[in-house]
């Protein structure tokens, strides 16, 4: 086998999926070889990986550069190919081929070593990200996408059980407050095609455009649900400002303005993302809410 799986990727799969993750990782070289042959690709550099995916730089038959992305199919990434197909390269990496049965994607190759995280000017980076997001959410979600309304209702169903596991009254109060904000918005969950994970590391430099988004976890919903990753990413920049609340609101207001959103609804759905993260933390047996999430919630509450 020419393809070697990085040990850190195997460790990640074992951490999250135990022996099933180890088995998937062990089968990964054969899966890669299959698509190298079927799609007539040649390896063109060292592999890269995230938490779950292996990305191989490759050359197509005509010599054009591409990236082969291999990942197990999950609820989150099962909609990646349909979402990328809908965007068709508009503000996003271009999908060249895919196999929905295995979750394998052939993508336009971007500059993996140049993300918005490295741009010194935080607000300039955020402006670029917000302009990309505005283009992404201008598309109506196609049929078959996960729907924010369903996700939000499931979150609300879990709140009472989660609250019971939190010893601090302040945490219980915040979780109920976020749930109340979501409850008001659930009747109108939106129909835009959301990226769901657009932060600075998921915007890479490219040849076709200066910057393009990668790694979406698409769903159908209100664009306000897409703001949180960029609000708490590069948190050191927020802290360095000397006024966390003001810095968070500066980011929030810029994104709301660029996307043309109603600030109150955007704040409510941002609290929904804080709630979603909190519910995941409690499920992972955390007993206190994340301080960064609480700081964001405290700030955007000013826009309710």
mmCIF file of C-alpha atoms in Angstrom:
data_model
loop_
_atom_site.group_PDB
_atom_site.id
_atom_site.type_symbol
_atom_site.label_atom_id
_atom_site.label_comp_id
_atom_site.label_asym_id
_atom_site.label_seq_id
_atom_site.Cartn_x
_atom_site.Cartn_y
_atom_site.Cartn_z
ATOM 1 C CA UNK A 1 0.000 0.000 0.000
ATOM 2 C CA UNK A 2 1.299 3.462 -0.886
ATOM 3 C CA UNK A 3 -0.993 5.300 1.521
ATOM 4 C CA UNK A 4 -0.059 5.443 5.200
ATOM 5 C CA UNK A 5 -2.540 6.570 7.816
ATOM 6 C CA UNK A 6 -1.109 9.109 10.298
ATOM 7 C CA UNK A 7 -1.041 7.690 13.818
ATOM 8 C CA UNK A 8 -2.797 10.790 15.161
ATOM 9 C CA UNK A 9 -5.774 10.146 12.868
ATOM 10 C CA UNK A 10 -6.069 6.552 14.064
ATOM 11 C CA UNK A 11 -5.880 7.760 17.672
ATOM 12 C CA UNK A 12 -8.667 10.238 16.979
ATOM 13 C CA UNK A 13 -10.933 7.553 15.539
ATOM 14 C CA UNK A 14 -10.250 5.231 18.445
ATOM 15 C CA UNK A 15 -10.997 8.037 20.893
ATOM 16 C CA UNK A 16 -14.408 8.699 19.375
ATOM 17 C CA UNK A 17 -15.469 5.289 18.049
ATOM 18 C CA UNK A 18 -13.377 2.725 19.891
ATOM 19 C CA UNK A 19 -12.667 -0.485 18.024
ATOM 20 C CA UNK A 20 -14.984 0.522 15.176
ATOM 21 C CA UNK A 21 -12.801 3.576 14.667
ATOM 22 C CA UNK A 22 -9.656 1.464 14.716
ATOM 23 C CA UNK A 23 -11.163 -0.871 12.113
ATOM 24 C CA UNK A 24 -12.143 2.030 9.845
ATOM 25 C CA UNK A 25 -8.664 3.481 10.084
ATOM 26 C CA UNK A 26 -7.098 0.099 9.291
ATOM 27 C CA UNK A 27 -9.227 -0.172 6.147
ATOM 28 C CA UNK A 28 -8.379 3.360 5.036
ATOM 29 C CA UNK A 29 -5.327 2.532 2.861
ATOM 30 C CA UNK A 30 -7.352 0.066 0.785
ATOM 31 C CA UNK A 31 -10.164 2.613 0.435
ATOM 32 C CA UNK A 32 -7.693 5.234 -0.750
ATOM 33 C CA UNK A 33 -6.145 2.860 -3.272
ATOM 34 C CA UNK A 34 -9.602 2.069 -4.614
ATOM 35 C CA UNK A 35 -10.318 5.690 -5.494
ATOM 36 C CA UNK A 36 -6.822 6.398 -6.723
ATOM 37 C CA UNK A 37 -7.458 3.676 -9.287
ATOM 38 C CA UNK A 38 -11.145 4.334 -10.054
ATOM 39 C CA UNK A 39 -10.692 8.078 -10.497
ATOM 40 C CA UNK A 40 -7.292 7.768 -12.186
ATOM 41 C CA UNK A 41 -5.401 9.782 -9.576
ATOM 42 C CA UNK A 42 -1.727 9.970 -8.652
ATOM 43 C CA UNK A 43 -0.422 10.913 -5.224
ATOM 44 C CA UNK A 44 1.253 14.312 -5.182
ATOM 45 C CA UNK A 45 2.494 14.966 -1.663
ATOM 46 C CA UNK A 46 2.170 14.075 1.986
ATOM 47 C CA UNK A 47 -1.256 13.295 3.483
ATOM 48 C CA UNK A 48 -3.037 15.699 5.803
ATOM 49 C CA UNK A 49 -5.762 14.967 8.276
ATOM 50 C CA UNK A 50 -8.321 16.530 10.570
ATOM 51 C CA UNK A 51 -10.207 14.918 13.426
ATOM 52 C CA UNK A 52 -11.931 12.363 11.175
ATOM 53 C CA UNK A 53 -10.811 12.827 7.566
ATOM 54 C CA UNK A 54 -7.687 11.953 5.594
ATOM 55 C CA UNK A 55 -6.855 14.323 2.728
ATOM 56 C CA UNK A 56 -4.445 13.239 -0.003
ATOM 57 C CA UNK A 57 -3.003 15.712 -2.512
ATOM 58 C CA UNK A 58 -3.404 14.120 -5.927
ATOM 59 C CA UNK A 59 -3.089 14.788 -9.654
ATOM 60 C CA UNK A 60 -5.866 13.948 -12.097
ATOM 61 C CA UNK A 61 -5.238 12.316 -15.465
ATOM 62 C CA UNK A 62 -4.913 15.694 -17.160
ATOM 63 C CA UNK A 63 -2.366 16.847 -14.569
ATOM 64 C CA UNK A 64 -4.651 19.209 -12.642
ATOM 65 C CA UNK A 65 -4.204 19.339 -8.899
ATOM 66 C CA UNK A 66 -6.936 17.983 -6.626
ATOM 67 C CA UNK A 67 -7.469 16.643 -3.117
ATOM 68 C CA UNK A 68 -8.935 13.243 -2.227
ATOM 69 C CA UNK A 69 -10.873 13.412 1.043
ATOM 70 C CA UNK A 70 -11.752 10.178 2.828
ATOM 71 C CA UNK A 71 -14.003 10.067 5.873
ATOM 72 C CA UNK A 72 -16.554 7.768 7.505
ATOM 73 C CA UNK A 73 -20.143 8.718 6.731
ATOM 74 C CA UNK A 74 -21.858 10.478 9.656
ATOM 75 C CA UNK A 75 -25.022 12.536 10.063
ATOM 76 C CA UNK A 76 -22.892 15.676 9.958
ATOM 77 C CA UNK A 77 -20.920 15.014 6.772
ATOM 78 C CA UNK A 78 -23.482 12.994 4.803
ATOM 79 C CA UNK A 79 -24.774 16.291 3.385
ATOM 80 C CA UNK A 80 -21.334 17.640 2.480
ATOM 81 C CA UNK A 81 -21.412 16.564 -1.173
ATOM 82 C CA UNK A 82 -24.978 17.809 -1.851
ATOM 83 C CA UNK A 83 -24.114 21.110 -0.203
ATOM 84 C CA UNK A 84 -20.947 21.549 -2.222
ATOM 85 C CA UNK A 85 -22.850 20.612 -5.383
ATOM 86 C CA UNK A 86 -25.402 23.324 -4.678
ATOM 87 C CA UNK A 87 -22.745 25.981 -4.145
ATOM 88 C CA UNK A 88 -20.840 24.738 -7.214
ATOM 89 C CA UNK A 89 -17.684 26.534 -6.134
ATOM 90 C CA UNK A 90 -19.370 29.827 -5.215
ATOM 91 C CA UNK A 91 -17.484 30.848 -2.041
ATOM 92 C CA UNK A 92 -16.626 27.195 -1.437
ATOM 93 C CA UNK A 93 -14.146 24.602 -2.544
ATOM 94 C CA UNK A 94 -15.294 22.977 -5.789
ATOM 95 C CA UNK A 95 -16.547 19.386 -5.692
ATOM 96 C CA UNK A 96 -15.095 17.379 -8.600
ATOM 97 C CA UNK A 97 -16.451 13.899 -7.808
ATOM 98 C CA UNK A 98 -17.981 11.993 -4.918
ATOM 99 C CA UNK A 99 -19.229 8.624 -3.715
ATOM 100 C CA UNK A 100 -22.098 9.020 -1.221
ATOM 101 C CA UNK A 101 -21.848 5.392 -0.110
ATOM 102 C CA UNK A 102 -18.386 5.890 1.418
ATOM 103 C CA UNK A 103 -18.356 9.676 1.922
ATOM 104 C CA UNK A 104 -15.317 9.998 -0.364
ATOM 105 C CA UNK A 105 -14.866 13.359 -2.089
ATOM 106 C CA UNK A 106 -12.590 14.620 -4.838
ATOM 107 C CA UNK A 107 -12.067 18.335 -4.352
ATOM 108 C CA UNK A 108 -10.353 21.297 -5.907
ATOM 109 C CA UNK A 109 -6.968 21.663 -4.209
ATOM 110 C CA UNK A 110 -6.516 24.762 -2.088
ATOM 111 C CA UNK A 111 -3.502 26.087 -0.180
ATOM 112 C CA UNK A 112 -3.699 24.026 2.997
ATOM 113 C CA UNK A 113 -0.934 26.003 4.704
ATOM 114 C CA UNK A 114 -2.664 29.386 4.321
ATOM 115 C CA UNK A 115 -5.831 29.911 6.330
ATOM 116 C CA UNK A 116 -7.464 33.037 7.741
ATOM 117 C CA UNK A 117 -6.139 32.053 11.165
ATOM 118 C CA UNK A 118 -2.732 33.372 10.090
ATOM 119 C CA UNK A 119 -4.000 36.785 8.955
ATOM 120 C CA UNK A 120 -2.712 39.316 11.528
ATOM 121 C CA UNK A 121 -5.682 41.687 11.309
ATOM 122 C CA UNK A 122 -8.540 39.902 13.073
ATOM 123 C CA UNK A 123 -11.310 42.142 11.731
ATOM 124 C CA UNK A 124 -9.995 42.008 8.177
ATOM 125 C CA UNK A 125 -10.033 38.212 8.419
ATOM 126 C CA UNK A 126 -13.553 38.311 9.812
ATOM 127 C CA UNK A 127 -14.695 40.549 6.977
ATOM 128 C CA UNK A 128 -13.448 38.021 4.437
ATOM 129 C CA UNK A 129 -15.158 35.187 6.282
ATOM 130 C CA UNK A 130 -18.426 37.125 6.595
ATOM 131 C CA UNK A 131 -18.475 37.961 2.876
ATOM 132 C CA UNK A 132 -18.006 34.281 2.037
ATOM 133 C CA UNK A 133 -20.749 33.295 4.460
ATOM 134 C CA UNK A 134 -23.117 35.844 2.957
ATOM 135 C CA UNK A 135 -22.654 34.184 -0.424
ATOM 136 C CA UNK A 136 -23.077 30.686 0.976
ATOM 137 C CA UNK A 137 -26.343 31.398 2.792
ATOM 138 C CA UNK A 138 -27.809 33.153 -0.241
ATOM 139 C CA UNK A 139 -28.631 29.660 -1.535
ATOM 140 C CA UNK A 140 -31.807 27.887 -0.565
ATOM 141 C CA UNK A 141 -31.064 24.477 0.901
ATOM 142 C CA UNK A 142 -31.821 21.568 -1.436
ATOM 143 C CA UNK A 143 -34.098 18.715 -0.473
ATOM 144 C CA UNK A 144 -32.629 16.106 1.824
ATOM 145 C CA UNK A 145 -30.669 18.450 4.094
ATOM 146 C CA UNK A 146 -30.852 18.150 7.858
ATOM 147 C CA UNK A 147 -33.191 20.848 9.110
ATOM 148 C CA UNK A 148 -32.457 23.324 11.882
ATOM 149 C CA UNK A 149 -36.039 23.120 13.117
ATOM 150 C CA UNK A 150 -35.656 19.406 13.844
ATOM 151 C CA UNK A 151 -32.269 19.938 15.496
ATOM 152 C CA UNK A 152 -33.589 22.792 17.647
ATOM 153 C CA UNK A 153 -36.635 20.833 18.828
ATOM 154 C CA UNK A 154 -34.409 17.892 19.761
ATOM 155 C CA UNK A 155 -32.161 20.276 21.707
ATOM 156 C CA UNK A 156 -35.101 21.638 23.668
ATOM 157 C CA UNK A 157 -36.210 18.105 24.518
ATOM 158 C CA UNK A 158 -32.789 17.500 26.134
ATOM 159 C CA UNK A 159 -32.605 20.655 28.228
ATOM 160 C CA UNK A 160 -34.311 19.428 31.415
ATOM 161 C CA UNK A 161 -32.101 16.335 31.627
ATOM 162 C CA UNK A 162 -28.982 18.418 31.049
ATOM 163 C CA UNK A 163 -29.948 21.075 33.594
ATOM 164 C CA UNK A 164 -30.350 18.377 36.235
ATOM 165 C CA UNK A 165 -26.686 17.428 35.780
ATOM 166 C CA UNK A 166 -25.312 20.947 36.327
ATOM 167 C CA UNK A 167 -24.427 21.730 39.961
ATOM 168 C CA UNK A 168 -24.013 25.505 39.502
ATOM 169 C CA UNK A 169 -27.212 27.534 39.558
ATOM 170 C CA UNK A 170 -25.656 30.093 37.197
ATOM 171 C CA UNK A 171 -25.096 27.369 34.591
ATOM 172 C CA UNK A 172 -28.633 26.072 34.987
ATOM 173 C CA UNK A 173 -29.974 29.602 34.566
ATOM 174 C CA UNK A 174 -27.919 30.200 31.409
ATOM 175 C CA UNK A 175 -29.003 26.940 29.830
ATOM 176 C CA UNK A 176 -32.653 27.766 30.443
ATOM 177 C CA UNK A 177 -32.150 31.286 29.078
ATOM 178 C CA UNK A 178 -30.604 29.969 25.861
ATOM 179 C CA UNK A 179 -33.382 27.408 25.558
ATOM 180 C CA UNK A 180 -35.972 30.163 25.943
ATOM 181 C CA UNK A 181 -34.384 32.112 23.089
ATOM 182 C CA UNK A 182 -34.439 29.034 20.862
ATOM 183 C CA UNK A 183 -38.035 28.255 21.795
ATOM 184 C CA UNK A 184 -39.142 31.632 20.445
ATOM 185 C CA UNK A 185 -37.414 31.019 17.096
ATOM 186 C CA UNK A 186 -38.290 27.368 16.436
ATOM 187 C CA UNK A 187 -41.537 28.161 14.565
ATOM 188 C CA UNK A 188 -39.470 29.934 11.849
ATOM 189 C CA UNK A 189 -36.204 27.958 11.534
ATOM 190 C CA UNK A 190 -35.276 29.216 8.045
ATOM 191 C CA UNK A 191 -34.459 27.523 4.744
ATOM 192 C CA UNK A 192 -30.984 28.793 3.770
ATOM 193 C CA UNK A 193 -28.079 26.454 3.058
ATOM 194 C CA UNK A 194 -25.826 26.775 6.116
ATOM 195 C CA UNK A 195 -22.153 25.853 6.358
ATOM 196 C CA UNK A 196 -22.481 25.155 10.121
ATOM 197 C CA UNK A 197 -18.725 25.238 10.844
ATOM 198 C CA UNK A 198 -17.295 28.339 9.164
ATOM 199 C CA UNK A 199 -14.360 29.497 11.267
ATOM 200 C CA UNK A 200 -10.956 30.889 10.302
ATOM 201 C CA UNK A 201 -9.244 27.517 9.818
ATOM 202 C CA UNK A 202 -12.006 26.516 7.385
ATOM 203 C CA UNK A 203 -11.183 29.357 4.983
ATOM 204 C CA UNK A 204 -8.141 28.648 2.800
ATOM 205 C CA UNK A 205 -6.267 30.599 0.162
ATOM 206 C CA UNK A 206 -6.927 29.482 -3.402
ATOM 207 C CA UNK A 207 -6.026 30.163 -7.031
ATOM 208 C CA UNK A 208 -9.546 30.522 -8.406
ATOM 209 C CA UNK A 209 -10.427 33.102 -5.750
ATOM 210 C CA UNK A 210 -8.298 34.632 -2.992
ATOM 211 C CA UNK A 211 -10.176 32.665 -0.303
ATOM 212 C CA UNK A 212 -12.641 29.769 -0.271
ATOM 213 C CA UNK A 213 -14.482 27.851 2.445
ATOM 214 C CA UNK A 214 -13.952 24.159 3.181
ATOM 215 C CA UNK A 215 -15.362 21.389 5.389
ATOM 216 C CA UNK A 216 -19.051 22.326 5.544
ATOM 217 C CA UNK A 217 -21.562 20.325 7.570
ATOM 218 C CA UNK A 218 -24.560 21.614 5.624
ATOM 219 C CA UNK A 219 -28.067 21.972 6.956
ATOM 220 C CA UNK A 220 -31.149 24.027 6.167
ATOM 221 C CA UNK A 221 -31.904 26.910 8.484
ATOM 222 C CA UNK A 222 -31.530 30.515 9.605
ATOM 223 C CA UNK A 223 -28.125 32.128 8.854
ATOM 224 C CA UNK A 224 -27.961 33.359 12.446
ATOM 225 C CA UNK A 225 -27.148 29.789 13.443
ATOM 226 C CA UNK A 226 -23.903 30.064 11.455
ATOM 227 C CA UNK A 227 -22.265 32.932 13.366
ATOM 228 C CA UNK A 228 -20.888 31.331 16.535
ATOM 229 C CA UNK A 229 -17.781 29.565 15.152
ATOM 230 C CA UNK A 230 -16.355 32.895 13.996
ATOM 231 C CA UNK A 231 -17.335 34.611 17.261
ATOM 232 C CA UNK A 232 -15.327 32.314 19.522
ATOM 233 C CA UNK A 233 -12.526 31.290 17.123
ATOM 234 C CA UNK A 234 -9.220 33.192 17.595
ATOM 235 C CA UNK A 235 -10.358 33.882 21.148
ATOM 236 C CA UNK A 236 -6.936 35.207 22.106
ATOM 237 C CA UNK A 237 -7.639 38.206 19.858
ATOM 238 C CA UNK A 238 -10.862 38.845 21.760
ATOM 239 C CA UNK A 239 -9.130 38.665 25.141
ATOM 240 C CA UNK A 240 -6.233 40.838 23.942
ATOM 241 C CA UNK A 241 -8.686 43.631 23.140
ATOM 242 C CA UNK A 242 -9.117 44.218 26.865
ATOM 243 C CA UNK A 243 -12.922 44.254 26.627
ATOM 244 C CA UNK A 244 -14.348 40.824 25.810
ATOM 245 C CA UNK A 245 -17.967 41.874 25.563
ATOM 246 C CA UNK A 246 -17.192 44.781 23.256
ATOM 247 C CA UNK A 247 -14.929 42.629 21.057
ATOM 248 C CA UNK A 248 -17.556 39.894 20.708
ATOM 249 C CA UNK A 249 -20.219 42.441 19.796
ATOM 250 C CA UNK A 250 -17.876 44.064 17.288
ATOM 251 C CA UNK A 251 -17.543 40.702 15.549
ATOM 252 C CA UNK A 252 -21.257 39.965 15.868
ATOM 253 C CA UNK A 253 -22.331 43.339 14.485
ATOM 254 C CA UNK A 254 -19.948 43.085 11.535
ATOM 255 C CA UNK A 255 -21.324 39.673 10.568
ATOM 256 C CA UNK A 256 -24.941 40.724 11.029
ATOM 257 C CA UNK A 257 -24.320 43.767 8.829
ATOM 258 C CA UNK A 258 -22.506 41.852 6.079
ATOM 259 C CA UNK A 259 -25.189 39.139 5.998
ATOM 260 C CA UNK A 260 -28.099 41.570 6.305
ATOM 261 C CA UNK A 261 -29.588 39.780 9.320
ATOM 262 C CA UNK A 262 -32.052 40.846 11.970
ATOM 263 C CA UNK A 263 -29.813 41.334 15.049
ATOM 264 C CA UNK A 264 -32.372 39.970 17.482
ATOM 265 C CA UNK A 265 -32.942 36.752 15.540
ATOM 266 C CA UNK A 266 -29.218 36.353 14.919
ATOM 267 C CA UNK A 267 -28.543 36.747 18.640
ATOM 268 C CA UNK A 268 -31.225 34.189 19.457
ATOM 269 C CA UNK A 269 -29.809 31.599 17.088
ATOM 270 C CA UNK A 270 -26.307 32.316 18.375
ATOM 271 C CA UNK A 271 -27.589 31.484 21.843
ATOM 272 C CA UNK A 272 -28.942 28.330 20.219
ATOM 273 C CA UNK A 273 -25.424 27.365 19.161
ATOM 274 C CA UNK A 274 -24.195 28.059 22.692
ATOM 275 C CA UNK A 275 -26.967 25.764 23.917
ATOM 276 C CA UNK A 276 -26.029 23.056 21.434
ATOM 277 C CA UNK A 277 -22.395 23.118 22.561
ATOM 278 C CA UNK A 278 -23.462 23.077 26.208
ATOM 279 C CA UNK A 279 -25.688 20.042 25.664
ATOM 280 C CA UNK A 280 -22.811 18.228 23.970
ATOM 281 C CA UNK A 281 -20.526 19.098 26.893
ATOM 282 C CA UNK A 282 -23.004 17.739 29.431
ATOM 283 C CA UNK A 283 -23.390 14.585 27.349
ATOM 284 C CA UNK A 284 -19.601 14.237 27.577
ATOM 285 C CA UNK A 285 -19.988 14.425 31.374
ATOM 286 C CA UNK A 286 -18.794 17.992 31.811
ATOM 287 C CA UNK A 287 -20.355 19.527 34.920
ATOM 288 C CA UNK A 288 -19.735 23.207 34.159
ATOM 289 C CA UNK A 289 -20.539 25.228 31.069
ATOM 290 C CA UNK A 290 -17.719 26.455 28.858
ATOM 291 C CA UNK A 291 -16.523 29.910 29.908
ATOM 292 C CA UNK A 292 -15.983 31.131 26.342
ATOM 293 C CA UNK A 293 -19.490 30.090 25.351
ATOM 294 C CA UNK A 294 -20.871 31.904 28.377
ATOM 295 C CA UNK A 295 -18.887 35.039 27.497
ATOM 296 C CA UNK A 296 -20.351 35.007 23.980
ATOM 297 C CA UNK A 297 -23.852 34.478 25.372
ATOM 298 C CA UNK A 298 -23.403 37.359 27.815
ATOM 299 C CA UNK A 299 -22.338 39.648 24.976
ATOM 300 C CA UNK A 300 -24.947 38.808 22.327
ATOM 301 C CA UNK A 301 -27.736 38.975 24.919
ATOM 302 C CA UNK A 302 -27.324 42.734 24.525
ATOM 303 C CA UNK A 303 -28.834 42.396 21.032
ATOM 304 C CA UNK A 304 -31.975 40.538 22.132
#
